[in-house]
mmCIF file of C-alpha atoms and ligand atoms in Angstrom:
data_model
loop_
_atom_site.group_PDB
_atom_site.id
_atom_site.type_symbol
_atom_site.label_atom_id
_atom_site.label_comp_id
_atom_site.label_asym_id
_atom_site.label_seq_id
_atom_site.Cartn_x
_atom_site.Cartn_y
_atom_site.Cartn_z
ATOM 1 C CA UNK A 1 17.213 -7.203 -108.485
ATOM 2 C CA UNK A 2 20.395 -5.932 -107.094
ATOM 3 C CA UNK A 3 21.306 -2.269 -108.091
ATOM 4 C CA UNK A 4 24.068 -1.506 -105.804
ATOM 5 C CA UNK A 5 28.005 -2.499 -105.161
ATOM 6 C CA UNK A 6 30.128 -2.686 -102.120
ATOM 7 C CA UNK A 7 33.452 -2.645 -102.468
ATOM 8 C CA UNK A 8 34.814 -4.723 -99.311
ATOM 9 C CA UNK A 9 36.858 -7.368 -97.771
ATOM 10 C CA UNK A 10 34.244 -9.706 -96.075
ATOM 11 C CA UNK A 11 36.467 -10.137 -93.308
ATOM 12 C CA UNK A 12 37.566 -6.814 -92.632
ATOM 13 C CA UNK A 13 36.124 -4.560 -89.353
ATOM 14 C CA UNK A 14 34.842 -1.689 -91.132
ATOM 15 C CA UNK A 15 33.158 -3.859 -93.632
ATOM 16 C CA UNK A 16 31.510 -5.404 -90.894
ATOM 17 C CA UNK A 17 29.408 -2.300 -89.889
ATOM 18 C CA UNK A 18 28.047 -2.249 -93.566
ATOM 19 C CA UNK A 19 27.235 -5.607 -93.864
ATOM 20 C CA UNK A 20 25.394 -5.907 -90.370
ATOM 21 C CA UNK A 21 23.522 -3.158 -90.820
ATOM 22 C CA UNK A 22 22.467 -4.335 -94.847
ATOM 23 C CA UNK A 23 21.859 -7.357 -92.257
ATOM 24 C CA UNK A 24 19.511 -5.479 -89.627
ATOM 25 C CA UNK A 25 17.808 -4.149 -92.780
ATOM 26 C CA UNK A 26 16.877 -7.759 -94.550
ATOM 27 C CA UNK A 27 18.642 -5.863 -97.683
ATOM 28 C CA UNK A 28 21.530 -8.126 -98.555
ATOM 29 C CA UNK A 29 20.093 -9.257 -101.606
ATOM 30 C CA UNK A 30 20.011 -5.934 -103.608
ATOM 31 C CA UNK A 31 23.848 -5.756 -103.162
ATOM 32 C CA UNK A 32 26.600 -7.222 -104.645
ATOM 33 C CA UNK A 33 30.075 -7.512 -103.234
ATOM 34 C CA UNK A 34 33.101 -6.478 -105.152
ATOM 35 C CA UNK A 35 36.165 -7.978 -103.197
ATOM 36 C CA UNK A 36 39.496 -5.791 -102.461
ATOM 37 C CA UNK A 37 42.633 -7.156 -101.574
ATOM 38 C CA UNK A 38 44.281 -4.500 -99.098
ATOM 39 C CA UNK A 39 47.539 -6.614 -98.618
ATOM 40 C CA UNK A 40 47.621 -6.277 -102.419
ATOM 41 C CA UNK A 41 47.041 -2.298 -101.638
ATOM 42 C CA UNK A 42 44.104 -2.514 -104.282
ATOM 43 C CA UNK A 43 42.757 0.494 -101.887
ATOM 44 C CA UNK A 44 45.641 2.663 -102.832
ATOM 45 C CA UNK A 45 45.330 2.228 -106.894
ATOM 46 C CA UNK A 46 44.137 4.848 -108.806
ATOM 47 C CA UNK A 47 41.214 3.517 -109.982
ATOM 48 C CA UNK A 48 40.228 3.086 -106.293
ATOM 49 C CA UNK A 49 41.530 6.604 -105.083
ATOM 50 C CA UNK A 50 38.835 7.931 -107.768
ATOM 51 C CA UNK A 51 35.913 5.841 -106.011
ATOM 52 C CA UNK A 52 37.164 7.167 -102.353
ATOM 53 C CA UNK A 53 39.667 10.165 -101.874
ATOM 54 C CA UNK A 54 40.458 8.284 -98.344
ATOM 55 C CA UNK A 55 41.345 4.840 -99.874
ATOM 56 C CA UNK A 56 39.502 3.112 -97.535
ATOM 57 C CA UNK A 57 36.928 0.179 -97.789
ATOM 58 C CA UNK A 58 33.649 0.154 -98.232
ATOM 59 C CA UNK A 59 32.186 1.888 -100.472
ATOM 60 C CA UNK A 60 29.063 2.008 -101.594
ATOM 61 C CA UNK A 61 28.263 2.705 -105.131
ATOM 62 C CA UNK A 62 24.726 3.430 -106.830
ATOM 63 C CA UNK A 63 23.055 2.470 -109.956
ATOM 64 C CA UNK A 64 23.885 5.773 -111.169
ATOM 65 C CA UNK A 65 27.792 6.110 -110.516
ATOM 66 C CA UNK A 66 27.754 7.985 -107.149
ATOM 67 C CA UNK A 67 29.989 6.506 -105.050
ATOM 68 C CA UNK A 68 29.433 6.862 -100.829
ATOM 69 C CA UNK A 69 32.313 6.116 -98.653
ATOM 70 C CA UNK A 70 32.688 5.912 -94.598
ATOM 71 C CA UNK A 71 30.447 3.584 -92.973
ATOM 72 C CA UNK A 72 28.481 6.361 -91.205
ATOM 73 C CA UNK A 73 27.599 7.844 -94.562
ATOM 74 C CA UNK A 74 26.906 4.651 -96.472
ATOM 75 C CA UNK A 75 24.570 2.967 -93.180
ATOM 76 C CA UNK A 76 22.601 6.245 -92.665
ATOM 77 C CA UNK A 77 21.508 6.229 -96.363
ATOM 78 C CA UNK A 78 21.228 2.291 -96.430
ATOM 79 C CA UNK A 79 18.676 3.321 -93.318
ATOM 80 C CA UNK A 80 17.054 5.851 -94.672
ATOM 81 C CA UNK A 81 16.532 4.173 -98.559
ATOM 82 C CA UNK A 82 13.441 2.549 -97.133
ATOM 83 C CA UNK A 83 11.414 5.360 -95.273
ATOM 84 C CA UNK A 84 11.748 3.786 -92.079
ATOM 85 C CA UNK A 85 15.008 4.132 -90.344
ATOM 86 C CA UNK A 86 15.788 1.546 -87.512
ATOM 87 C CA UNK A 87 19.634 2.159 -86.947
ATOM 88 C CA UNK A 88 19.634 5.612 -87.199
ATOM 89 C CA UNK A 89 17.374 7.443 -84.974
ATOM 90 C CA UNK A 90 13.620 8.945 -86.092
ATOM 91 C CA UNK A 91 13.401 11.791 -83.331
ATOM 92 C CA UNK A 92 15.862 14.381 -83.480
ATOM 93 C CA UNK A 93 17.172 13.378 -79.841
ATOM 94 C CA UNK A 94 17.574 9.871 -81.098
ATOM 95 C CA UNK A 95 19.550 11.033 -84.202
ATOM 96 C CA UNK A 96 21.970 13.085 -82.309
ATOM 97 C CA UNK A 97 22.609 10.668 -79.231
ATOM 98 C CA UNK A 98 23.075 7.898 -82.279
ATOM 99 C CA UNK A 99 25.479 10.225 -84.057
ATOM 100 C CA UNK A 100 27.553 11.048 -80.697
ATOM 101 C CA UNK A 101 27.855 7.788 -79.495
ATOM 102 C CA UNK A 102 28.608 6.375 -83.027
ATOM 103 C CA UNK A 103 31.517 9.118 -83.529
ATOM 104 C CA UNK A 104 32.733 8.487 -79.866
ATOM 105 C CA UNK A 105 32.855 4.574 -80.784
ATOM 106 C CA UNK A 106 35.231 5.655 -83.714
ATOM 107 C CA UNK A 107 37.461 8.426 -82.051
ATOM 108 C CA UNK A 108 37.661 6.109 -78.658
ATOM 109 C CA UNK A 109 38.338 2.775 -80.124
ATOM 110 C CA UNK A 110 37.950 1.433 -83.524
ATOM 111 C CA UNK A 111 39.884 4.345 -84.924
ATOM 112 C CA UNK A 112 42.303 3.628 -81.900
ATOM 113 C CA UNK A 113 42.661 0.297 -82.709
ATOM 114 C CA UNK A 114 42.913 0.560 -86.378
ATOM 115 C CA UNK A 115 45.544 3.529 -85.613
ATOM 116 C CA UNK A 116 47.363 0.514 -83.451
ATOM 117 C CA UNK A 117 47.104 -2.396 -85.958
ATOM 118 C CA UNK A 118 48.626 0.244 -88.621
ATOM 119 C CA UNK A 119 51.740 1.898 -86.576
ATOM 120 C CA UNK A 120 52.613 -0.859 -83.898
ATOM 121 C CA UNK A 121 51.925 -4.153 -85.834
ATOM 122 C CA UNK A 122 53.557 -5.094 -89.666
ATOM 123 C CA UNK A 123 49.610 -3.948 -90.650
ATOM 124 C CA UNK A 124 49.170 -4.672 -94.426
ATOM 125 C CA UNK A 125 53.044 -5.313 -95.063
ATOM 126 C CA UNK A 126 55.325 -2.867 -95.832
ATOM 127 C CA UNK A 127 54.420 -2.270 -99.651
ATOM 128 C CA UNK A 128 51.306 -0.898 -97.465
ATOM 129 C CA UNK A 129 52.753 0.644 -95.021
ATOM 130 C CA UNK A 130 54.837 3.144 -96.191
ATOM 131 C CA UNK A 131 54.765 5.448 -92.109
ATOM 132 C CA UNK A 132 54.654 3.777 -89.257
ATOM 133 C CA UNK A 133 55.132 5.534 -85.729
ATOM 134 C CA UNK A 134 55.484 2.481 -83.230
ATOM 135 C CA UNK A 135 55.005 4.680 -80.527
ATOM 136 C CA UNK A 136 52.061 6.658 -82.064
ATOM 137 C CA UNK A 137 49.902 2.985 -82.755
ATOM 138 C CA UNK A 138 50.979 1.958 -78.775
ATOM 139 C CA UNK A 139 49.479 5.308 -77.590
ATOM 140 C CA UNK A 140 46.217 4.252 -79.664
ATOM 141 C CA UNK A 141 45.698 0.873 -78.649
ATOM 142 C CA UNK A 142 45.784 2.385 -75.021
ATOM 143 C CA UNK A 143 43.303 4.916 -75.841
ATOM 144 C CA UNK A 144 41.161 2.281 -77.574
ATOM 145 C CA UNK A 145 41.800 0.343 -73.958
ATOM 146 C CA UNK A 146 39.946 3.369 -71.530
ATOM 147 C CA UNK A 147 37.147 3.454 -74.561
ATOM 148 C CA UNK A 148 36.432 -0.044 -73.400
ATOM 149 C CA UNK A 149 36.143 0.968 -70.035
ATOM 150 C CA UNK A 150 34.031 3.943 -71.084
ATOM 151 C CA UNK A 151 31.904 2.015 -72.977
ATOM 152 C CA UNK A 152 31.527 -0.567 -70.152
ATOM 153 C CA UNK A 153 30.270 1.883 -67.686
ATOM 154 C CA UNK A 154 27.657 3.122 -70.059
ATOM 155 C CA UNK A 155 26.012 -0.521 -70.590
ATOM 156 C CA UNK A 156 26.060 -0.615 -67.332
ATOM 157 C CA UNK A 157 23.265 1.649 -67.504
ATOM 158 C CA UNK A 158 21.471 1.058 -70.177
ATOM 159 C CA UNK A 159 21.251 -1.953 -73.034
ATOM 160 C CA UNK A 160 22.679 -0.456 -75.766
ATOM 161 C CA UNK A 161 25.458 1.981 -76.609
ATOM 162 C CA UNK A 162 22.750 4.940 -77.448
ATOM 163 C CA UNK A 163 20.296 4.192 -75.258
ATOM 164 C CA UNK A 164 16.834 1.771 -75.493
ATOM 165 C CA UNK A 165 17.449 0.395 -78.259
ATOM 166 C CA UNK A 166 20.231 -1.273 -80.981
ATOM 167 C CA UNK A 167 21.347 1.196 -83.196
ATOM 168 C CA UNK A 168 24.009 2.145 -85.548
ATOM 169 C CA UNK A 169 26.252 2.991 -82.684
ATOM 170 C CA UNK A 170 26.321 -0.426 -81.213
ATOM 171 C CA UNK A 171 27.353 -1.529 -84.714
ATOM 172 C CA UNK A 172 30.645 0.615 -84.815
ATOM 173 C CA UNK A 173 31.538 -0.617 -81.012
ATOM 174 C CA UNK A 174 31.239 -4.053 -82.624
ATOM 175 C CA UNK A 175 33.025 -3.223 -85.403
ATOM 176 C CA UNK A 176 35.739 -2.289 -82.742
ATOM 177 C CA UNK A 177 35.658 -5.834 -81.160
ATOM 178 C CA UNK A 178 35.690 -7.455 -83.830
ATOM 179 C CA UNK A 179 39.391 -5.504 -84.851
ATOM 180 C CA UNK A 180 40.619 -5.791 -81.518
ATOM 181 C CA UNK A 181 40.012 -9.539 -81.861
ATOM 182 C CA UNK A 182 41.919 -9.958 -84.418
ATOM 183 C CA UNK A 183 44.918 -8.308 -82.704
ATOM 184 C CA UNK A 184 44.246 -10.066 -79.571
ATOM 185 C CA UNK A 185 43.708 -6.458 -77.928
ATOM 186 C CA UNK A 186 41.510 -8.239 -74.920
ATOM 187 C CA UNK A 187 39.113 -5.954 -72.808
ATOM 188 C CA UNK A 188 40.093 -5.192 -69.501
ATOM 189 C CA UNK A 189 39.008 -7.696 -67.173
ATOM 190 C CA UNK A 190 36.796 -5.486 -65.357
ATOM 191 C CA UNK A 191 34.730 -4.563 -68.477
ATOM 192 C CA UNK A 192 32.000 -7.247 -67.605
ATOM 193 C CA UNK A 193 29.044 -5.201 -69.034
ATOM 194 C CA UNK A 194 30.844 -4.741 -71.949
ATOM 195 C CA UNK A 195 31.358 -8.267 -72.178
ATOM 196 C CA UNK A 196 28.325 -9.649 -71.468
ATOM 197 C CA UNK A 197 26.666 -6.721 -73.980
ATOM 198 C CA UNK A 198 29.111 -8.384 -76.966
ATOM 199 C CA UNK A 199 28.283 -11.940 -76.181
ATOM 200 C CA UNK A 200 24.271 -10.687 -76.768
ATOM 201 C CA UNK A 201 25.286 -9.119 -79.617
ATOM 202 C CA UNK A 202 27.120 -11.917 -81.186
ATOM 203 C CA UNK A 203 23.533 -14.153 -81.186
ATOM 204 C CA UNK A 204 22.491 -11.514 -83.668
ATOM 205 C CA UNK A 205 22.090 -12.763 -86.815
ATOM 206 C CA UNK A 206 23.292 -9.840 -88.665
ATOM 207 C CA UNK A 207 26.472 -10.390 -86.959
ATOM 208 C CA UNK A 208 27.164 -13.787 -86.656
ATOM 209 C CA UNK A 209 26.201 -14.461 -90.545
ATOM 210 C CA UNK A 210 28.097 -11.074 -91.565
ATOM 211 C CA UNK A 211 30.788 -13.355 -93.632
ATOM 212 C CA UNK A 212 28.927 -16.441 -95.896
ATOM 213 C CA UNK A 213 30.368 -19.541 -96.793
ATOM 214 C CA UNK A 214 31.221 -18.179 -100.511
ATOM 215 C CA UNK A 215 32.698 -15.136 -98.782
ATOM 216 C CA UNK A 216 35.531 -17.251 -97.164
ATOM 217 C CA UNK A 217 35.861 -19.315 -99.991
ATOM 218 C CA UNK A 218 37.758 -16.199 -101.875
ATOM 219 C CA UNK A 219 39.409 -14.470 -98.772
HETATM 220 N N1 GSH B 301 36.505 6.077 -91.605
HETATM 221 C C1 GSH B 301 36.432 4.970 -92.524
HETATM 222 C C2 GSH B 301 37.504 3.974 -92.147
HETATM 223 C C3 GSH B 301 37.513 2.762 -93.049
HETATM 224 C C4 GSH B 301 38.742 1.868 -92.876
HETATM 225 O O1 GSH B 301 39.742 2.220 -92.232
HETATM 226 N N2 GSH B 301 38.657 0.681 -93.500
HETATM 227 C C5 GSH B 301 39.724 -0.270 -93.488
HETATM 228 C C6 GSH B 301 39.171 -1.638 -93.847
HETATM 229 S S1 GSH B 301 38.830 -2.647 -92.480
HETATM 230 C C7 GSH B 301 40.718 0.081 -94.587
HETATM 231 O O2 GSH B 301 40.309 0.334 -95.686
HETATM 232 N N3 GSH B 301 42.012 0.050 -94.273
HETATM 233 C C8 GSH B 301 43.041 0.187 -95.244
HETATM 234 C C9 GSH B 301 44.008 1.279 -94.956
HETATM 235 O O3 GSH B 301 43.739 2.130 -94.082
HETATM 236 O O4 GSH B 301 45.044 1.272 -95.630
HETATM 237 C C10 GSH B 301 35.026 4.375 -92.517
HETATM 238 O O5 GSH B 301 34.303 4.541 -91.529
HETATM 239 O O6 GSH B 301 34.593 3.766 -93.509
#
């Protein structure tokens, strides 16, 4: 019975963090994917503008017509649909250290990287692209660059990005890897926690599966 959409691009990094944690939750099967093409600029359309003000992907939307953007948003309700919440903290120190780290992961270095891949590479193409600020998206990819090293040192110290256990912030640091990939934005060669924490991650199901076979069949 599947009673809710995501609008997405199965390859893309934000994506990702939705589909790993509909993963982590064994709920892939009551969604169904509705494809975007951003080189198209699908995202910018109206149509899409009235889904999500930001023109972003995903999005999330309900049986009923509600539509929930931002991956934060969509995974803490994904979390919570259930009653028992596994990515998102229970405690209310849990919740907030989640939510810190998971907003730090963002500022730090997908956001970073994302800011990069739009300003200092051709992005989505210039029908896309309509500002660009080379020296704006160099100054991010640096800052996404000491958010590697930050987020070295902390698994250093503990296993996962929040603390004890895998949570919804280790999901948007992967979702950061995962774009800087892409761009061939390596970690610094120091960041061996960092690295050996990603490799782990990687075995995860939810992550390795996160794009099917039909998936790449229509990228
Ligand atoms: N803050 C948003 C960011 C989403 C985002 O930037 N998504 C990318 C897809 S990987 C996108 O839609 N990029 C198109 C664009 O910015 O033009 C979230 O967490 O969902």
């Amino acid at each position: 019975m599947i009673v809710m959409k995501i609008h997405d691009l199965a390859m893309g990094p934000y994506p990702a963090r939705v589909r790993i944690a509909l993963a982590e939750k064994n709920m892939k099967s009551r969604v169904q994917f509705v494809p975007v093409d951003l080189l198209k600029g699908e995202h910018k359309t109206p149509e899409f503008l009235a889904k999500n003000y930001s023109g972003t992907l995903p999005v999330l939307e309900l049986e009923d017509g509600t539509f929930i953007s931002e991956c934060t948003a969509i995974t803490q309700y994904l979390d919570t649909l259930d009653g028992h919440p596994t990515l998102t903290g229970t405690t209310p120190l849990e919740q907030g250290l989640i939510h810190m780290m998971t907003k730090r992961a963002e500022l730090e270095m997908l956001d970073a990287i994302s800011i990069y891949f739009h300003h200092a590479t051709p992005g989505l193409g210039p029908d896309v692209e309509r500002y660009q600020n080379k020296e704006w998206g160099l100054y991010q990819r640096d800052k996404a660059l000491r958010g590697m090293r930050y987020f070295d040192t902390i698994l250093r110290t503990q296993p996962f990005v929040a603390g004890e256990v895998f949570s919804m912030a280790d999901i948007a640091v992967i979702g950061g890897l995962i774009f800087a990939g892409y761009l061939d934005v390596a970690a610094p060669a120091e960041c061996d926690a960092l690295g050996a924490w990603y490799d782990k991650m990687q075995a995860r199901p939810s992550v390795k599966n996160r794009v099917t076979m039909s998936d790449k069949a229509t990228a």
